[in-house]
Structures are given as C-alpha cells and as structure tokens.
Coordinates of N, CA and C in Angstrom, one line a residue:
X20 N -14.5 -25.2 19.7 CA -15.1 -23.9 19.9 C -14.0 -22.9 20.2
X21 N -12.8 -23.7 20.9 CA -11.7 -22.6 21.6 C -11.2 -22.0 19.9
X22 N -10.9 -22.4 19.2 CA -10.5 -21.9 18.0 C -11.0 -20.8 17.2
X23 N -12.5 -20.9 17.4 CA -13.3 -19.7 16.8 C -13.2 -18.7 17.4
X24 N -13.4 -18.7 19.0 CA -12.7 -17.7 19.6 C -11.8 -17.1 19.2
X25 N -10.5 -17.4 19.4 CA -9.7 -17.1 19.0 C -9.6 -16.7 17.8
X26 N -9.5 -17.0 16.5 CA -10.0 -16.6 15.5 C -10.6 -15.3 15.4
X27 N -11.4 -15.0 16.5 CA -12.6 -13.7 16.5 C -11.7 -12.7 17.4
X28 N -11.0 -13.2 18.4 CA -10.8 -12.2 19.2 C -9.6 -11.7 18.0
X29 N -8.5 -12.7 17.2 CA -7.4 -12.1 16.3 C -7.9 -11.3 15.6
X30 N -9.6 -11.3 14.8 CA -9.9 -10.9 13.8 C -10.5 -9.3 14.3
X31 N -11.0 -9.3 15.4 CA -11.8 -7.9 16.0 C -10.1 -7.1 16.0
X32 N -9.3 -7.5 16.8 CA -7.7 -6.9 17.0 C -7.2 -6.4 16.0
X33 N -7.2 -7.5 14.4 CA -6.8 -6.7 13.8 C -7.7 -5.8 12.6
X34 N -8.6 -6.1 12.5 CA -9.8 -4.7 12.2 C -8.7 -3.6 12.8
X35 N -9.3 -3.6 14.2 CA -9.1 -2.2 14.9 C -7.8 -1.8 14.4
X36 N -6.6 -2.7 14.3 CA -5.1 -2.3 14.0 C -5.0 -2.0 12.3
X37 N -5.7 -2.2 11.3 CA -5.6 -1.9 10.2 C -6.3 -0.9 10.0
X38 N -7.4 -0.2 11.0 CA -7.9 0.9 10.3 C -7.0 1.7 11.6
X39 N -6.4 1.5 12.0 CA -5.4 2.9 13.1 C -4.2 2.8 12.6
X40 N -3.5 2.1 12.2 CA -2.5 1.8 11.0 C -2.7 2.6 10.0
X41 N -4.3 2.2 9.0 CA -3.8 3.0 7.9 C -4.1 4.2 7.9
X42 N -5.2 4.5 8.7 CA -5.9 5.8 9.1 C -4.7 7.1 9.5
X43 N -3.9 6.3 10.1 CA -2.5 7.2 11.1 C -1.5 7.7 10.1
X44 N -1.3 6.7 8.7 CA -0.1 6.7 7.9 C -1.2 7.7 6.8
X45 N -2.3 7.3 6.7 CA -3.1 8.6 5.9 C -2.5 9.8 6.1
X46 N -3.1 10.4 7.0 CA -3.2 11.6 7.8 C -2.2 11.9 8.1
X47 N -1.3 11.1 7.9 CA 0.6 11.9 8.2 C 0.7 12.1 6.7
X48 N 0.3 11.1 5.6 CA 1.1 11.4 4.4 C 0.4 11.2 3.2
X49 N -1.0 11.6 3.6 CA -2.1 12.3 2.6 C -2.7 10.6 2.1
X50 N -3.6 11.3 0.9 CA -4.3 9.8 0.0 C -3.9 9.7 -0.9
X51 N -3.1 10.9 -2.1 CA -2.9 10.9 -3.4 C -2.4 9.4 -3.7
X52 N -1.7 8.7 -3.2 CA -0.9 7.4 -2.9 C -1.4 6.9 -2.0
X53 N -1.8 5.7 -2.0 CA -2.2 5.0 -0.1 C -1.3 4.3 0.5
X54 N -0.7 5.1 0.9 CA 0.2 4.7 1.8 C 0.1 3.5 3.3
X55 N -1.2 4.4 3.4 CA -1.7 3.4 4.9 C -2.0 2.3 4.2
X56 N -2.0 1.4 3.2 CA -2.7 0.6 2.8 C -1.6 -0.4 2.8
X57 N -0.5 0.3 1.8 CA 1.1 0.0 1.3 C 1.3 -0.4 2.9
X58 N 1.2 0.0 4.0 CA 2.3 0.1 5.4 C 1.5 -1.2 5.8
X59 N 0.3 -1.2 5.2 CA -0.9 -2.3 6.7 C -0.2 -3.5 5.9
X60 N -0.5 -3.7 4.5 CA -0.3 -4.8 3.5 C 1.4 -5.6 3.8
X61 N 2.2 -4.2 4.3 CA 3.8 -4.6 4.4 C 4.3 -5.1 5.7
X62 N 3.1 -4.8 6.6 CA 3.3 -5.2 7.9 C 3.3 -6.5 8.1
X63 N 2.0 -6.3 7.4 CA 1.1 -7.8 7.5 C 1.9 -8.8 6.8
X64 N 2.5 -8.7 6.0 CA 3.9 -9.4 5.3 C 4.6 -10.0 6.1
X65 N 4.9 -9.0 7.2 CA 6.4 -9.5 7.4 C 5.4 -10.7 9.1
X66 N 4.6 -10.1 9.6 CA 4.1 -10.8 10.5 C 3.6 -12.1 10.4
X67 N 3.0 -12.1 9.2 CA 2.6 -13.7 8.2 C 3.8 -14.3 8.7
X68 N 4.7 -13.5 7.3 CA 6.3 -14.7 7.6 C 6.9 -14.9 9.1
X69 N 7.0 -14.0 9.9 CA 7.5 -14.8 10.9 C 6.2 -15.9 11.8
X70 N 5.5 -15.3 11.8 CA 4.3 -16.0 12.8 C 4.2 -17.6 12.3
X71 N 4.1 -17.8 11.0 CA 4.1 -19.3 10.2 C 4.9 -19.6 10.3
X72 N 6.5 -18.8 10.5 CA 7.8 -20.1 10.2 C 8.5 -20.2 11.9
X73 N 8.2 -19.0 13.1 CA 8.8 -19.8 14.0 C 7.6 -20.2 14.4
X74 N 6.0 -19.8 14.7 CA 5.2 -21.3 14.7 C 5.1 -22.2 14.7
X75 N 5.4 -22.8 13.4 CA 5.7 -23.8 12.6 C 7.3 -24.6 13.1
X76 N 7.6 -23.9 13.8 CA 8.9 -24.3 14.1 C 8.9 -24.9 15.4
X77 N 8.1 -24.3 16.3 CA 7.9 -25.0 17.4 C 6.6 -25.3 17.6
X78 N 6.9 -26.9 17.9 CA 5.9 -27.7 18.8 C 5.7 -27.3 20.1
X79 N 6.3 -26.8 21.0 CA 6.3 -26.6 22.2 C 5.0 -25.5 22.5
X80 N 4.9 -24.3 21.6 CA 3.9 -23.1 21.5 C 2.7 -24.0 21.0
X81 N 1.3 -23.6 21.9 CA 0.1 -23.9 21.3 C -0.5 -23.7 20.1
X82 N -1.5 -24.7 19.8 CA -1.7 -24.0 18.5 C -2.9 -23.1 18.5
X83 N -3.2 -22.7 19.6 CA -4.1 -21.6 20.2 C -3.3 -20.1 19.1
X84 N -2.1 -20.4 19.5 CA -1.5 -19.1 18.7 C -1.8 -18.8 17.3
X85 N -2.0 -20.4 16.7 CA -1.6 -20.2 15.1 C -2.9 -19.5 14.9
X86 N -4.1 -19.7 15.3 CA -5.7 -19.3 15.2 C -5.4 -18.1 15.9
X87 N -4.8 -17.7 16.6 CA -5.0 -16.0 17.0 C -4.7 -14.8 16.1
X88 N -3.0 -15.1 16.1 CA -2.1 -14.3 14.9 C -2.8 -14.5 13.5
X89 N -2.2 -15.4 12.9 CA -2.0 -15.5 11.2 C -3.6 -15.9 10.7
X90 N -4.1 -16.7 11.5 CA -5.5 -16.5 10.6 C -6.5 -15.4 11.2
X91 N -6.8 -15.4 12.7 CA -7.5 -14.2 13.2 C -6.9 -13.0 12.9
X92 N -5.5 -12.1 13.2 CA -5.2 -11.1 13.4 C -4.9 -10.6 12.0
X93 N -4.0 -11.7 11.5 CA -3.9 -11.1 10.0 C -4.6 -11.1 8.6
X94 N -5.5 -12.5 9.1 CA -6.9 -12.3 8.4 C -7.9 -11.4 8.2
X95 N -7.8 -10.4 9.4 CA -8.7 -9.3 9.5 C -7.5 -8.4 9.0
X96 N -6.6 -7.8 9.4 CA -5.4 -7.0 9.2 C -5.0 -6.7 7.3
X97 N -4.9 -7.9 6.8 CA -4.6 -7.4 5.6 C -5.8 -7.0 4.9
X98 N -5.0 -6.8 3.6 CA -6.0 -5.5 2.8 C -5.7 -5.5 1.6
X99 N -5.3 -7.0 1.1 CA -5.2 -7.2 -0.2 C -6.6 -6.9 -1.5
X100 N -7.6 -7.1 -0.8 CA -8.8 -6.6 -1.8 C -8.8 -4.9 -1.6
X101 N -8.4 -3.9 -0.8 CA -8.6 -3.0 -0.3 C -7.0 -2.3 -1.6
X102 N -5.9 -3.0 -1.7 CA -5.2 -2.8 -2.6 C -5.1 -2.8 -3.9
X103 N -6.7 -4.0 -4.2 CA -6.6 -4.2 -5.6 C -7.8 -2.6 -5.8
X104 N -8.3 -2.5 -4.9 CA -9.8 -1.6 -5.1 C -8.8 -0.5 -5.2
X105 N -7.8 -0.1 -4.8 CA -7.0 1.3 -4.9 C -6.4 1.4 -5.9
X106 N -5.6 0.2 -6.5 CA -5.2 0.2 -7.9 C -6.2 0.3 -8.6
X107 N -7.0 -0.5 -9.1 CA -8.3 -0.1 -9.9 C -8.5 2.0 -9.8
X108 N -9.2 2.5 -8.7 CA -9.4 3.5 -8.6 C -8.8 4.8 -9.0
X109 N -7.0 4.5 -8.8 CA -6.1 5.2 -9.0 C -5.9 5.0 -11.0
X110 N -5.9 3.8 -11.7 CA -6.4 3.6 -12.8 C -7.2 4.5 -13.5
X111 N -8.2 4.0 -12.7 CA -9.7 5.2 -13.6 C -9.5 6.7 -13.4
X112 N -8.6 6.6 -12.3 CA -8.5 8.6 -12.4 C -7.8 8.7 -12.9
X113 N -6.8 8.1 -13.9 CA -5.5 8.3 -14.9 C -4.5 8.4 -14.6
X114 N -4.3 7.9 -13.1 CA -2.8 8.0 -12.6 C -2.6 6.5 -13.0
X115 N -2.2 6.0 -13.9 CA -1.5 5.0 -14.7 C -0.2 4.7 -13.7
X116 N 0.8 5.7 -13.7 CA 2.4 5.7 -13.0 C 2.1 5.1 -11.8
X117 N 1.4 6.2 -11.3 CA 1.2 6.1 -9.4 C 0.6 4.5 -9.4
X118 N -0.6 3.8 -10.2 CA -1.2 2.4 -9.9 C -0.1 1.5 -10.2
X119 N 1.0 1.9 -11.3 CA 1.9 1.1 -11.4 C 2.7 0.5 -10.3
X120 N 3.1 2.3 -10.2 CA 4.3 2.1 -8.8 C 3.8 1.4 -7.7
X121 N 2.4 1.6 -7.3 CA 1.6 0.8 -6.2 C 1.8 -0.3 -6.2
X122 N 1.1 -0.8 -7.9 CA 0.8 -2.6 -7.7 C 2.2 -3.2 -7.8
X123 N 3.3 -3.0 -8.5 CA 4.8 -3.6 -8.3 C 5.1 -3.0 -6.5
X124 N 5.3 -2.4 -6.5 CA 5.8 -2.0 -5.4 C 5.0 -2.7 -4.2
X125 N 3.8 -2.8 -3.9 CA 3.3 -3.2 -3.0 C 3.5 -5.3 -3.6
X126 N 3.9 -5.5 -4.5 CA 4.2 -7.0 -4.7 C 5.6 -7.2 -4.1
X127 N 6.6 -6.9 -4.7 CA 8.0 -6.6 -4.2 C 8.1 -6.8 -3.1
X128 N 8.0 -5.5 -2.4 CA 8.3 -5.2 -1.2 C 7.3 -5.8 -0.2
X129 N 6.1 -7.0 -0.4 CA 5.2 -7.3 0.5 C 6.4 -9.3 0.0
X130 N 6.6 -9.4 -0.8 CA 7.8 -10.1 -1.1 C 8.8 -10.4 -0.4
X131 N 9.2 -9.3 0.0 CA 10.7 -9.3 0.5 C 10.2 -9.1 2.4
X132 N 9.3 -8.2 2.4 CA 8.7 -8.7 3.7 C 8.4 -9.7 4.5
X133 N 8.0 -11.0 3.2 CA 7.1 -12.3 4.3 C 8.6 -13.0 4.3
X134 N 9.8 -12.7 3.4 CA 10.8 -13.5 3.2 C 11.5 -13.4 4.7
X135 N 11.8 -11.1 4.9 CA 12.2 -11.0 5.9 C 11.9 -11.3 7.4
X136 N 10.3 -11.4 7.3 CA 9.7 -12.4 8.7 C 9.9 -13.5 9.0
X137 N 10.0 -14.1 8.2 CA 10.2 -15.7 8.0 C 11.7 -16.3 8.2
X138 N 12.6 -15.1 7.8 CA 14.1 -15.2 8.0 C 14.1 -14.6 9.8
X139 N 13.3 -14.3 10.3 CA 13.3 -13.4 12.1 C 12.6 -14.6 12.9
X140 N 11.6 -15.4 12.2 CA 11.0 -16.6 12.6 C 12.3 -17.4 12.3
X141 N 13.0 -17.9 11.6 CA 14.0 -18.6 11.9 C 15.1 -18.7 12.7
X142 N 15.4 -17.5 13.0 CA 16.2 -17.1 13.8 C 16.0 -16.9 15.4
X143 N 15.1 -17.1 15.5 CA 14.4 -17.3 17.1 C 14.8 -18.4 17.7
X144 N 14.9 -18.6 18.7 CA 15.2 -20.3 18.9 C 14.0 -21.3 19.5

C-alpha cells in the first residue's frame, strides 16, 4: 500500500509542477511555440535520467524513492501526449516549420537531456 502512496503523493507534486512550469514559461514567452511544454518535457528528461541511473545505482537509498520520483513525480510531470496534441494542432493551423522544429527539437534535445541526467546520476557517488 506504502507504494501507491507514494506514487500519488509523486503524481499530485508533479501535476502541480507541470502546470507552474509550463504556465510560467507560457506567460514569459507566449504560445505561438509551446515552450512550457518544450521546458516541462526537457526537464522531465533530464530528471528521468538521473533519478533511474543513480537510483539504480544505489542499493543503500529506498525504493520508497524510485515510486515517488520517476514513476509518481514524473509520471504526472511529463507531457508527452500534451506534445504530440501540440504538434498535431500547430500542423492543422499550417505552421508545418514551427511543428517541425518542435517535434525534432523536442526529440533531440529530450535525448541529450535523459543522457545528461544519467551522466549527473553517474557521477554521484
């Protein structure tokens, strides 16, 4: 039961941090582009990769943690369907370029993110 908790309490935390994340990066730097979406999805990258590889690296840390972070926090946190729904949308209004630049760019750089977490999870001791 301790798992689902946890799980819930990760998943309520990051709701709230994905819509103040992307709501914040909106409102500083408009919707024509979704930026808050790009920032939540790139975060959530790099927190994946480190949280699974020094995790996973130490036995000593509970696995209370692994159910809090990576499946509660960032399970709620990302916004992969919220990405594809923006591409799609940005599509239909005929910005072709802009859905381009999104969907590579948000692959790439969400790429080089879980690599860079996971290279900061390594490096932990």
């Amino acid at each position: 039961m301790q798992k689902y908790v946890l799980i819930a309490v990760g998943g309520a935390l990051g709701s709230i941090a994905r819509y103040w994340v992307g709501s914040s990066i909106a409102g500083r730097m408009g919707i024509r582009f979704p930026y808050g979406t790009l920032i939540v999805n790139l975060t959530a990258c790099v927190i994946i990769g480190f949280s699974m590889t020094y995790l996973g690296r130490r036995a000593d840390i509970s696995a209370a943690w692994r159910f809090l972070v990576p499946v509660g926090f960032i399970g709620a946190y990302s916004t992969f369907s919220t990405y594809e729904w923006e591409t799609l949308s940005t599509m239909r209004a005929g910005a072709f370029g802009i859905a381009a630049l999104y969907a590579a760019g948000s692959f790439v750089l969400g790429l080089a993110a879980v690599w860079g977490g996971s290279l900061l999870g390594e490096m932990m001791p």
